[in-house]
mmCIF file of C-alpha atoms and ligand atoms in Angstrom:
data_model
loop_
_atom_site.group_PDB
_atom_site.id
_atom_site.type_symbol
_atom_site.label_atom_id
_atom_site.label_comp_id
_atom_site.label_asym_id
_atom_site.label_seq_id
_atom_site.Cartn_x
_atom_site.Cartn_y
_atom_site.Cartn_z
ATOM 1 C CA UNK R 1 104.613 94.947 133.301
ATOM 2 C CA UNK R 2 101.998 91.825 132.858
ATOM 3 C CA UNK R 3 102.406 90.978 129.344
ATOM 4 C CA UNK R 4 99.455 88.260 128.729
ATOM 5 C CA UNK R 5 100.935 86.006 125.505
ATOM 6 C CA UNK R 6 102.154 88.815 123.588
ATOM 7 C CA UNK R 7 105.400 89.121 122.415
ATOM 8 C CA UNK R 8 107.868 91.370 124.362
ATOM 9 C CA UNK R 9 109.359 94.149 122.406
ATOM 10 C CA UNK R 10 112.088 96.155 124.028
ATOM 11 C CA UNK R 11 111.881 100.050 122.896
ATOM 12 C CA UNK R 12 114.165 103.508 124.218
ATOM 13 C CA UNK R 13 111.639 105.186 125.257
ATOM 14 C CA UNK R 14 107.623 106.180 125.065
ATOM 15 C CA UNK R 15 107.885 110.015 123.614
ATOM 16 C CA UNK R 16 110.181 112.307 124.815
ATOM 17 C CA UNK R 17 113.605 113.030 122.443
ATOM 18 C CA UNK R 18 114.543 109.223 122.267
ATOM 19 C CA UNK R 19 111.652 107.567 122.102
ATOM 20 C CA UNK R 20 108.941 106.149 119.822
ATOM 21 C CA UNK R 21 105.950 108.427 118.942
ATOM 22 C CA UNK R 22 102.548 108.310 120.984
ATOM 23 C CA UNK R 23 100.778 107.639 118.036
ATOM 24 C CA UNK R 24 102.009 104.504 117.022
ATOM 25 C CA UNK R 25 101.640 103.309 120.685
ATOM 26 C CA UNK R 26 98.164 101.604 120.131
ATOM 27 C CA UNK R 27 99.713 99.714 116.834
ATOM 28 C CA UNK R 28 102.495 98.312 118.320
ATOM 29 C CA UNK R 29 100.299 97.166 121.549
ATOM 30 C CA UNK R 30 97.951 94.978 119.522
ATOM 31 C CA UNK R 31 101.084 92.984 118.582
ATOM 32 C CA UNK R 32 103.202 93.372 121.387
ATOM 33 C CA UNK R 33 103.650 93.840 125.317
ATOM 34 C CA UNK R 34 105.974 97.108 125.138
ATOM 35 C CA UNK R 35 108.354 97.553 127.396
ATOM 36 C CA UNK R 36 110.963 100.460 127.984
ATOM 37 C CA UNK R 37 114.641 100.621 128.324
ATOM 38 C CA UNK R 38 114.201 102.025 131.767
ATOM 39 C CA UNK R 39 111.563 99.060 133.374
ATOM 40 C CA UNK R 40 114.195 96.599 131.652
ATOM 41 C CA UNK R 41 117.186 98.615 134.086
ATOM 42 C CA UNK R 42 114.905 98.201 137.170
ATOM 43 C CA UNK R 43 114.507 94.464 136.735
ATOM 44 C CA UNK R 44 117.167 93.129 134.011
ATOM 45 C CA UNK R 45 117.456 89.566 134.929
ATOM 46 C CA UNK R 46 113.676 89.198 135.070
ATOM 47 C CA UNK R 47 112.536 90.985 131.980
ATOM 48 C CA UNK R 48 115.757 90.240 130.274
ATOM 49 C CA UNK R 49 114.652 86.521 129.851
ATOM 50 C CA UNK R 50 111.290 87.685 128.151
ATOM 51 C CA UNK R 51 112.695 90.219 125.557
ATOM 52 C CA UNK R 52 112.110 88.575 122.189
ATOM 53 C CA UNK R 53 112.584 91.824 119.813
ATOM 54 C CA UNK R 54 113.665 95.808 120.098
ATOM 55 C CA UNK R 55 112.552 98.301 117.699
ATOM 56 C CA UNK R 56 115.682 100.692 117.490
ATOM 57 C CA UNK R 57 113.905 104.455 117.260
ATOM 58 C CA UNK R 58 116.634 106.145 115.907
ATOM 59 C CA UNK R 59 119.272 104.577 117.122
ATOM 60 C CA UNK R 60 118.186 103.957 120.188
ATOM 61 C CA UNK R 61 118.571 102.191 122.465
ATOM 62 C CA UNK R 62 122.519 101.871 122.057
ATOM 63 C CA UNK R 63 123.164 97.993 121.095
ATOM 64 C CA UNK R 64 126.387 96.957 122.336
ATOM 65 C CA UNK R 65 127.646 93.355 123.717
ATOM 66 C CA UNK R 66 126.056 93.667 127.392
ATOM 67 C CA UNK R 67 122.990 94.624 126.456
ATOM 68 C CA UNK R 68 122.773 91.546 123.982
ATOM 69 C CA UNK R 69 124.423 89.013 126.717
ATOM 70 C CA UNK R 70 121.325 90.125 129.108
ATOM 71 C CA UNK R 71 118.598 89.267 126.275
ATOM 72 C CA UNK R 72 119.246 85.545 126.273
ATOM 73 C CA UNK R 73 115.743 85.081 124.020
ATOM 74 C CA UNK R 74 116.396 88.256 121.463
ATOM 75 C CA UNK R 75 115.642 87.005 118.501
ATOM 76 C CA UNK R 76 114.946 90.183 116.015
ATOM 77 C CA UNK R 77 116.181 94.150 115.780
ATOM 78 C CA UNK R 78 113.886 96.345 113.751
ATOM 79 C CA UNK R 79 115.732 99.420 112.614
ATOM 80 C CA UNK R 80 113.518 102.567 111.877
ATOM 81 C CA UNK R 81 115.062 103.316 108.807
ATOM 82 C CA UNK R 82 117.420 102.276 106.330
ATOM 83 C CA UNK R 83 120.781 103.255 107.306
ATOM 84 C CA UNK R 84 122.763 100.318 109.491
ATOM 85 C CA UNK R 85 125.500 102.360 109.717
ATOM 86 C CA UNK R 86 125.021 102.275 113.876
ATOM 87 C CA UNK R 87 125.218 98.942 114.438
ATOM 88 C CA UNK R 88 127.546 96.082 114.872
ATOM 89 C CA UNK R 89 126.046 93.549 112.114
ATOM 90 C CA UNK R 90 128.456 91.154 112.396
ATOM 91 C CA UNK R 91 128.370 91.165 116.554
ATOM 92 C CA UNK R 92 124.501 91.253 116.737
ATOM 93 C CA UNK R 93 124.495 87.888 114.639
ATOM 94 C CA UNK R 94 127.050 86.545 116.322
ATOM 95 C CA UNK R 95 124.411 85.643 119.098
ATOM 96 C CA UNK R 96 122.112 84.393 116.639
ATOM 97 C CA UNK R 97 119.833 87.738 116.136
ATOM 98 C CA UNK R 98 118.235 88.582 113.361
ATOM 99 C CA UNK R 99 118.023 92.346 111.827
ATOM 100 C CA UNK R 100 115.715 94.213 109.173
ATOM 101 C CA UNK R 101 115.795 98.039 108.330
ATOM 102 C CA UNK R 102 112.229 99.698 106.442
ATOM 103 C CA UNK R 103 113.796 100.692 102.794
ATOM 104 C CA UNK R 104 110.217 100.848 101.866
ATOM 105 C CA UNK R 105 108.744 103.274 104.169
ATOM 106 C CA UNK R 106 111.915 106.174 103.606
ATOM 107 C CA UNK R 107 112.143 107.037 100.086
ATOM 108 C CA UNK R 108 109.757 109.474 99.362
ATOM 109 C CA UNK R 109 110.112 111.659 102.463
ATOM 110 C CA UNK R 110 113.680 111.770 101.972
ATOM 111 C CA UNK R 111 113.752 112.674 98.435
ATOM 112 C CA UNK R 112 111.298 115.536 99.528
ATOM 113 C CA UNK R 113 114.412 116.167 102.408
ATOM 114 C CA UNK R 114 116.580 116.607 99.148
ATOM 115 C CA UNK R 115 114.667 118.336 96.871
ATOM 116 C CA UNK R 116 113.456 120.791 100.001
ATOM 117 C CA UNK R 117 116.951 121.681 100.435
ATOM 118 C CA UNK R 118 117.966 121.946 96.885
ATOM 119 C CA UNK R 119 115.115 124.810 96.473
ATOM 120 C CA UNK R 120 116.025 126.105 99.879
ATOM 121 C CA UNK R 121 119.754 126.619 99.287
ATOM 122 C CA UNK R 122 118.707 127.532 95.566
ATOM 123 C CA UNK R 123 116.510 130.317 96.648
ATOM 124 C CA UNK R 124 117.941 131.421 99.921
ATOM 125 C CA UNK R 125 114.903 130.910 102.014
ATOM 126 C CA UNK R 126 116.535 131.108 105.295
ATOM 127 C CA UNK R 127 118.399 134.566 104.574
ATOM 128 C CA UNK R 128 115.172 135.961 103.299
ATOM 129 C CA UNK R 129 112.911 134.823 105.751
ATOM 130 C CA UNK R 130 115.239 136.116 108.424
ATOM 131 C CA UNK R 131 115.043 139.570 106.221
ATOM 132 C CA UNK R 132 111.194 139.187 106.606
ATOM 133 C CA UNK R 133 110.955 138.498 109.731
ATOM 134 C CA UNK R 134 114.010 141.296 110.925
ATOM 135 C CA UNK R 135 113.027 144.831 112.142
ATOM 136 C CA UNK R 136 114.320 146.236 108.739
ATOM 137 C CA UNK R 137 112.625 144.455 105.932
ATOM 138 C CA UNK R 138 114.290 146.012 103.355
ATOM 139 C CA UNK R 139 117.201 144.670 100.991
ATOM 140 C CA UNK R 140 119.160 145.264 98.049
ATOM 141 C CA UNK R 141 117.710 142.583 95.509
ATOM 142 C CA UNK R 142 121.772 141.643 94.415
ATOM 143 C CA UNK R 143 122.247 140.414 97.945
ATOM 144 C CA UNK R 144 119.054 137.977 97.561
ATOM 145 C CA UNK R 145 119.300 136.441 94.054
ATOM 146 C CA UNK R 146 119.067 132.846 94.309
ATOM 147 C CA UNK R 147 120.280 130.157 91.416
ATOM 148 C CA UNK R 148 117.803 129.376 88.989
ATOM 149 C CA UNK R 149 116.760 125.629 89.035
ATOM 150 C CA UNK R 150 115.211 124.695 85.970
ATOM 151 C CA UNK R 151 117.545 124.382 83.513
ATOM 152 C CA UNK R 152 120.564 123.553 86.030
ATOM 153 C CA UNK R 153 122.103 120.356 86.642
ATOM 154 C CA UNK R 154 121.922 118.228 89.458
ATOM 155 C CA UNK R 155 124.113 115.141 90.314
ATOM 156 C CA UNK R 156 123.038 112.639 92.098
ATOM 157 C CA UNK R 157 125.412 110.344 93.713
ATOM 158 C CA UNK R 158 123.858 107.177 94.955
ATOM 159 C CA UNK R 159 120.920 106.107 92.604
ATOM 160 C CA UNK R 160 119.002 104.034 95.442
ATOM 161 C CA UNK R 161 115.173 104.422 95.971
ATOM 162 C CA UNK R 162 116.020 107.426 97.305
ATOM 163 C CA UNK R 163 118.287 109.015 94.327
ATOM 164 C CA UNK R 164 115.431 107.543 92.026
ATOM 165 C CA UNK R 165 113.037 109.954 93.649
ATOM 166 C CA UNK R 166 114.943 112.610 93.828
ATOM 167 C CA UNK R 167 115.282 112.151 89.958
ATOM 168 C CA UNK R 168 111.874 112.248 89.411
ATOM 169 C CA UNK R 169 110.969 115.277 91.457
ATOM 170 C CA UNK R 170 114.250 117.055 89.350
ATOM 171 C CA UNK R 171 112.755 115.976 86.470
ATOM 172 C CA UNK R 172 109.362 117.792 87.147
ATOM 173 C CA UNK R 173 111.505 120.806 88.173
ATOM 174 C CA UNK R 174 112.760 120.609 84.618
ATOM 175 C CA UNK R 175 116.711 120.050 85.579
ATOM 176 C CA UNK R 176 119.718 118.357 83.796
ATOM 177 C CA UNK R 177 119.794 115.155 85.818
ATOM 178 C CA UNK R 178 123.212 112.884 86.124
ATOM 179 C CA UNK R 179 124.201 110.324 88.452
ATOM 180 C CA UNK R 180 126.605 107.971 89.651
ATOM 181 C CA UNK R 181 126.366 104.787 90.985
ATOM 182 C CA UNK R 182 128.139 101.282 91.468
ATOM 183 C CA UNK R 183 125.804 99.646 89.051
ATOM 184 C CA UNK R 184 123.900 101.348 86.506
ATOM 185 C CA UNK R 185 120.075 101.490 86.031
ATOM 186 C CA UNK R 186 118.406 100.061 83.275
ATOM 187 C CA UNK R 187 117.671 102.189 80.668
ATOM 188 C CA UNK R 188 114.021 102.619 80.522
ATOM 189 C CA UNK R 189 114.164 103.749 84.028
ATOM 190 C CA UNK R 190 117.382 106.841 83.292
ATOM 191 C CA UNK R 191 114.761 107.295 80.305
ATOM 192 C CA UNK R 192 111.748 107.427 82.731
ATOM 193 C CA UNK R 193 113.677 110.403 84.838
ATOM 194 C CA UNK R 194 115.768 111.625 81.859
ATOM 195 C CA UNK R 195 119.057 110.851 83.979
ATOM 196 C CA UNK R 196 122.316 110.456 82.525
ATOM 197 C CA UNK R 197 124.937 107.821 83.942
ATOM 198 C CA UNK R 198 128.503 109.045 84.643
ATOM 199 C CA UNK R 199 130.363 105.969 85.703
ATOM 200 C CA UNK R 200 133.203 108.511 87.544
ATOM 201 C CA UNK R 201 132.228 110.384 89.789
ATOM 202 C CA UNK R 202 134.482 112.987 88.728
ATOM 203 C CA UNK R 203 132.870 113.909 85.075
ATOM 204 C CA UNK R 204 129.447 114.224 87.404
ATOM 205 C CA UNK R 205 131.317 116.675 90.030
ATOM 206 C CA UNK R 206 132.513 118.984 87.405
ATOM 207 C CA UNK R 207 129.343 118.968 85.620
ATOM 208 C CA UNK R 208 126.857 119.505 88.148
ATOM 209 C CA UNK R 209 125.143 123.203 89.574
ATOM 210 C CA UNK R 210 124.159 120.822 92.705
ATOM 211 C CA UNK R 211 125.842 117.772 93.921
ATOM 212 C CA UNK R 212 123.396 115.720 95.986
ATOM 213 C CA UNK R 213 124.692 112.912 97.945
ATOM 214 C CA UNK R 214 122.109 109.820 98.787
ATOM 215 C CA UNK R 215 124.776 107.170 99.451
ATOM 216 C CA UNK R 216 125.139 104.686 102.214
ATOM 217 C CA UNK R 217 127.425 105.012 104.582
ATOM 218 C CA UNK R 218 130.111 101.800 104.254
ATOM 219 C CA UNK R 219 133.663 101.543 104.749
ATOM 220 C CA UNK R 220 133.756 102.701 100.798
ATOM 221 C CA UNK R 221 131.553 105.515 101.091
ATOM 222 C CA UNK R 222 133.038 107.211 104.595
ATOM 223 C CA UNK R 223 134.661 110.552 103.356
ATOM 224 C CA UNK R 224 133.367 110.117 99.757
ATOM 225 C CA UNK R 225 133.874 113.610 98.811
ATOM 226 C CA UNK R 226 137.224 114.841 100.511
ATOM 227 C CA UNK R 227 139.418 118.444 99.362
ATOM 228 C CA UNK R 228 139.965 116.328 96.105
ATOM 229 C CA UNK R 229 136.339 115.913 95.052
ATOM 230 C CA UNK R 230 135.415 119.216 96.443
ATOM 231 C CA UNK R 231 137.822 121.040 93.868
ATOM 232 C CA UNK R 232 136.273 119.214 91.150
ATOM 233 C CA UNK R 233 133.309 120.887 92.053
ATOM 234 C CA UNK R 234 131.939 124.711 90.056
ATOM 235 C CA UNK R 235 133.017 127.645 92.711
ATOM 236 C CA UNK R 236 129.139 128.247 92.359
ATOM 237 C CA UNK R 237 127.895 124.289 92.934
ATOM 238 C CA UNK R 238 125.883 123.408 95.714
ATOM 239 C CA UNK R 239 126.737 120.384 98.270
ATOM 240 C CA UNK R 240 123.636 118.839 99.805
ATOM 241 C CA UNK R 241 123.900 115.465 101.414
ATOM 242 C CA UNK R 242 120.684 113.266 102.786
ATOM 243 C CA UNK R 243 123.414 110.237 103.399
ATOM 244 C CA UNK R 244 125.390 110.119 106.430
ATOM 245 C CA UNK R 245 127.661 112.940 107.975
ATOM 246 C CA UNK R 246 130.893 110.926 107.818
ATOM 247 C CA UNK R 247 130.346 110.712 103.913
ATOM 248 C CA UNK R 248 131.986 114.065 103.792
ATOM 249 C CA UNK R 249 135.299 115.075 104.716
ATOM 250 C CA UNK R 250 133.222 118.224 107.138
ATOM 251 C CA UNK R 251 136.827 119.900 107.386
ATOM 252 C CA UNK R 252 137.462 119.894 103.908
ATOM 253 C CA UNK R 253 134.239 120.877 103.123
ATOM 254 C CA UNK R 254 134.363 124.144 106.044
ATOM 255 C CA UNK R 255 137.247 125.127 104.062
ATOM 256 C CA UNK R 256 136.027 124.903 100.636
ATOM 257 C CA UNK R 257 132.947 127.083 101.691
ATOM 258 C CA UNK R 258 135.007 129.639 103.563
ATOM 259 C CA UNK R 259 137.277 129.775 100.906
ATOM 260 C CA UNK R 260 134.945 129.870 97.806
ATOM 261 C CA UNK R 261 136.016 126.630 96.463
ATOM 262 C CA UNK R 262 132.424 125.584 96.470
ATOM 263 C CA UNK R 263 129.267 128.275 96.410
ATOM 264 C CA UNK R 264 126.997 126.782 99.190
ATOM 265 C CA UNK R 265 126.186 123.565 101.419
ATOM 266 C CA UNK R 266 122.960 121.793 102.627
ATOM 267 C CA UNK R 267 122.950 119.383 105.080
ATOM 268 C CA UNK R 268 120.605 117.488 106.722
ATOM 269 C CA UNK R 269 123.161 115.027 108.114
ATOM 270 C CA UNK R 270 126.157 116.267 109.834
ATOM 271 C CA UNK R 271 129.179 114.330 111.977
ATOM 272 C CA UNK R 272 128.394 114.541 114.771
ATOM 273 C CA UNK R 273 124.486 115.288 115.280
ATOM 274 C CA UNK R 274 124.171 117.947 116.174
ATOM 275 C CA UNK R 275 127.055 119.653 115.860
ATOM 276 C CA UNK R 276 128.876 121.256 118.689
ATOM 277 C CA UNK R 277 127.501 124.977 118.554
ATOM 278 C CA UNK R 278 130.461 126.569 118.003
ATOM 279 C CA UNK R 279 130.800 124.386 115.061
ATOM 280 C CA UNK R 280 132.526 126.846 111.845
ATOM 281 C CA UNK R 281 129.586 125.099 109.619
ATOM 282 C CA UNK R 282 126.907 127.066 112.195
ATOM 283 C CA UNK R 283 128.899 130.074 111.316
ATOM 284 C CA UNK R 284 128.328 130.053 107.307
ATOM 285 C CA UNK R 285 125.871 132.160 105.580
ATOM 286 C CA UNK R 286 125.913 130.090 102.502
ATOM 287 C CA UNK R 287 124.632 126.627 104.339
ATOM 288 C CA UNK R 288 121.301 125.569 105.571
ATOM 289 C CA UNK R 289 121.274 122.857 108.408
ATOM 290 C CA UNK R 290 119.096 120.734 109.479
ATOM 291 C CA UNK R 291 118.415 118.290 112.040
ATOM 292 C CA UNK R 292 118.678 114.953 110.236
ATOM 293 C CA UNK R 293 115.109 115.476 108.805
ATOM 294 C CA UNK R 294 115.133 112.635 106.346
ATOM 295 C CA UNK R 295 112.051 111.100 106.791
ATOM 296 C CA UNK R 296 110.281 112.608 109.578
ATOM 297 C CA UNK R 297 106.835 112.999 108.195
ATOM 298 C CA UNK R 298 103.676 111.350 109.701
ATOM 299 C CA UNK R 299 102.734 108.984 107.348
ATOM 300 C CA UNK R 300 106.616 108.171 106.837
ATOM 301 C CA UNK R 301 107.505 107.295 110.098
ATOM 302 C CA UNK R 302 103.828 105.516 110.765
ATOM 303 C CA UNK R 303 105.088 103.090 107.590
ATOM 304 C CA UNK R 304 108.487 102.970 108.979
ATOM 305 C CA UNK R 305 106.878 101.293 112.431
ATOM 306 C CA UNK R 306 104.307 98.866 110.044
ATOM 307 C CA UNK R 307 107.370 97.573 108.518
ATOM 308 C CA UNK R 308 109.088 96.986 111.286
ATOM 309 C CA UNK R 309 106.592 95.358 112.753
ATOM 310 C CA UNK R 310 105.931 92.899 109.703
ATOM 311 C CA UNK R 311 109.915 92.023 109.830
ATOM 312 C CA UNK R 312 109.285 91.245 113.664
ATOM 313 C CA UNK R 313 106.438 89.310 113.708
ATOM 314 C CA UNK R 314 108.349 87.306 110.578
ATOM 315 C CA UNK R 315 111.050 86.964 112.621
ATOM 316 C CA UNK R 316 109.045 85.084 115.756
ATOM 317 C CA UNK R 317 107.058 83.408 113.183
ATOM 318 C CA UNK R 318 110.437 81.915 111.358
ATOM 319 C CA UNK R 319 109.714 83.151 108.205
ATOM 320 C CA UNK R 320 111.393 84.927 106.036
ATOM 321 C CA UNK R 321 111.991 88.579 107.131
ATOM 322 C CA UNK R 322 110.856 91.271 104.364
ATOM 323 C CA UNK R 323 113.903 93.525 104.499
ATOM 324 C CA UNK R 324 116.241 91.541 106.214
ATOM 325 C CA UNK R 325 119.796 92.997 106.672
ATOM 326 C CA UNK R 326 123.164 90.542 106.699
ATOM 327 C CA UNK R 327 126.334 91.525 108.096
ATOM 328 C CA UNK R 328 128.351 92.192 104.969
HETATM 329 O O1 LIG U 401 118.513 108.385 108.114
HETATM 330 C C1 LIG U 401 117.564 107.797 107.729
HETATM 331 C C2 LIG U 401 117.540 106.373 107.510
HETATM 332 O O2 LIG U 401 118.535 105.705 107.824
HETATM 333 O O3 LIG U 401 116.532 105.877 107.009
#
């Protein structure tokens, strides 16, 4: 537990479920003296004092009033990712802390989340690999035909980085694309992705073949699309949300797919994660889950810890932090 001159940065864990990945390991050690959630439990008074930053790996570790009071020399949180919705902003700068998330590093990887899931859902891959892969490979083609994407529509609610890639990839897939979104792009960039703005939501919902939510999750946005929205919505649309779980009213939504209100879902965030496994949405044939996939891709999470690491070492440095996040 030494730590020379370096910097001491507080993480979860080393591998394992919780923890940071191996392979960034060396990076982070030519910047900082790492140390663990569990060394700072063995000796919290003593390693307390020399904390100066924690890089949150997925929301972990859990930041809650104690654990600030016993870092009296915190001075930064690096999030790896772009959703704050797991934090207390407002009590983490209330002792003076600084926070950034990595917008940068996400975007791509979960657009590709998205789009994966769109052509997943689309084409039924899970039901058909499960044929393939089942003692009886053969089937009845009607039980198997998918929704044809080009030439469909897809709404995208939340027109972010991430909803602008998803647009583009659409685009190349040679779909309708229309969006929502508080403010409205500029027009050479709906031209660039051939997007149309629907300033209600509404008008999108009853338009689209696939609804894909790419939202934040904020006081405004929790339970977004409720047994209202859901109605809206073609009997054969498709629900897919890369947001947050809590964006979607998940017992309105079980109903509207059991009930044929909406065709299918895809979900790669859920409330809670996971779900218990009795869960009704485990049940459904017509929805693909899975486990908060986002941006899990090498080079995506390698960027991810870069940019946290260039908001730390800002942070220490008192300058300016690239992505900085305020408490609203
Ligand atoms: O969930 C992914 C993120 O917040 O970036």
């Amino acid at each position: 537990m030494e730590g020379g001159k370096l910097p001491w940065l507080l993480v979860n864990e080393i591998g394992g479920i919780r923890g940071i990945l191996h392979s960034h390991v060396p990076f982070l050690k030519k910047h900082f003296h790492l140390i663990t959630m569990k060394e700072f439990l063995e000796d919290k008074k003593a390693v307390g004092k020399k904390v100066q930053a924690i890089y949150l790996w997925w929301h972990k570790p859990v930041i809650d009033k104690e654990l600030l009071q016993s870092l009296p020399n915190l001075k930064v949180i690096a999030n790896s990712g772009v959703g704050m919705d797991h934090l207390d902003l407002k009590l983490v700068a209330s002792f003076g802390v600084k926070m950034a998330n990595a917008p940068r590093a996400v975007s791509s990887s979960t657009a590709d989340t998205g789009m994966a899931l769109l052509l997943a859902s689309a084409r039924r891959l899970v039901e058909v690999h499960n044929i393939s892969i089942s003692s009886s490979t053969e089937y009845c083609e009607a039980d198997i035909l998918g929704v044809k994407v080009a030439g469909a529509t897809l709404g995208i609610i939340g027109m972010g980085s991430i909803g602008y890639k998803v647009a583009l990839r659409a685009k190349a897939f040679e779909m309708n694309i229309l969006y929502h979104n508080r403010t409205r792009r500029k027009a050479q960039e709906e031209q660039a992705v051939s997007a149309t703005y629907c300033k209600r939501i509404d008008s999108l919902l009853q338009q689209a073949d696939f609804v894909m939510v790419v939202v934040s999750l904020t006081p405004q946005t929790h339970k977004l699309i409720g047994k209202r929205e859901l109605e809206l919505m073609k009997p054969t649309a498709t629900l897919i949300n890369i947001s947050r779980g809590a964006v979607v009213d998940q017992e309105a939504l079980v109903a509207a797919l059991q009930t044929g209100v909406i065709g299918a879902a895809a979900l790669d965030v859920t409330s809670p994660e996971p779900l218990p496994r009795d869960h009704p949405l485990l049940k459904l044939k017509n929805v693909i889950i899975t486990p908060h996939l986002g941006t899990k891709t090498d080079k995506a999470s390698y960027m991810i810890t870069e940019e946290a690491v260039e908001n730390i070492l800002a942070a220490l440095n008192g300058l300016p932090l690239p992505s900085e996040v305020l408490p609203s």
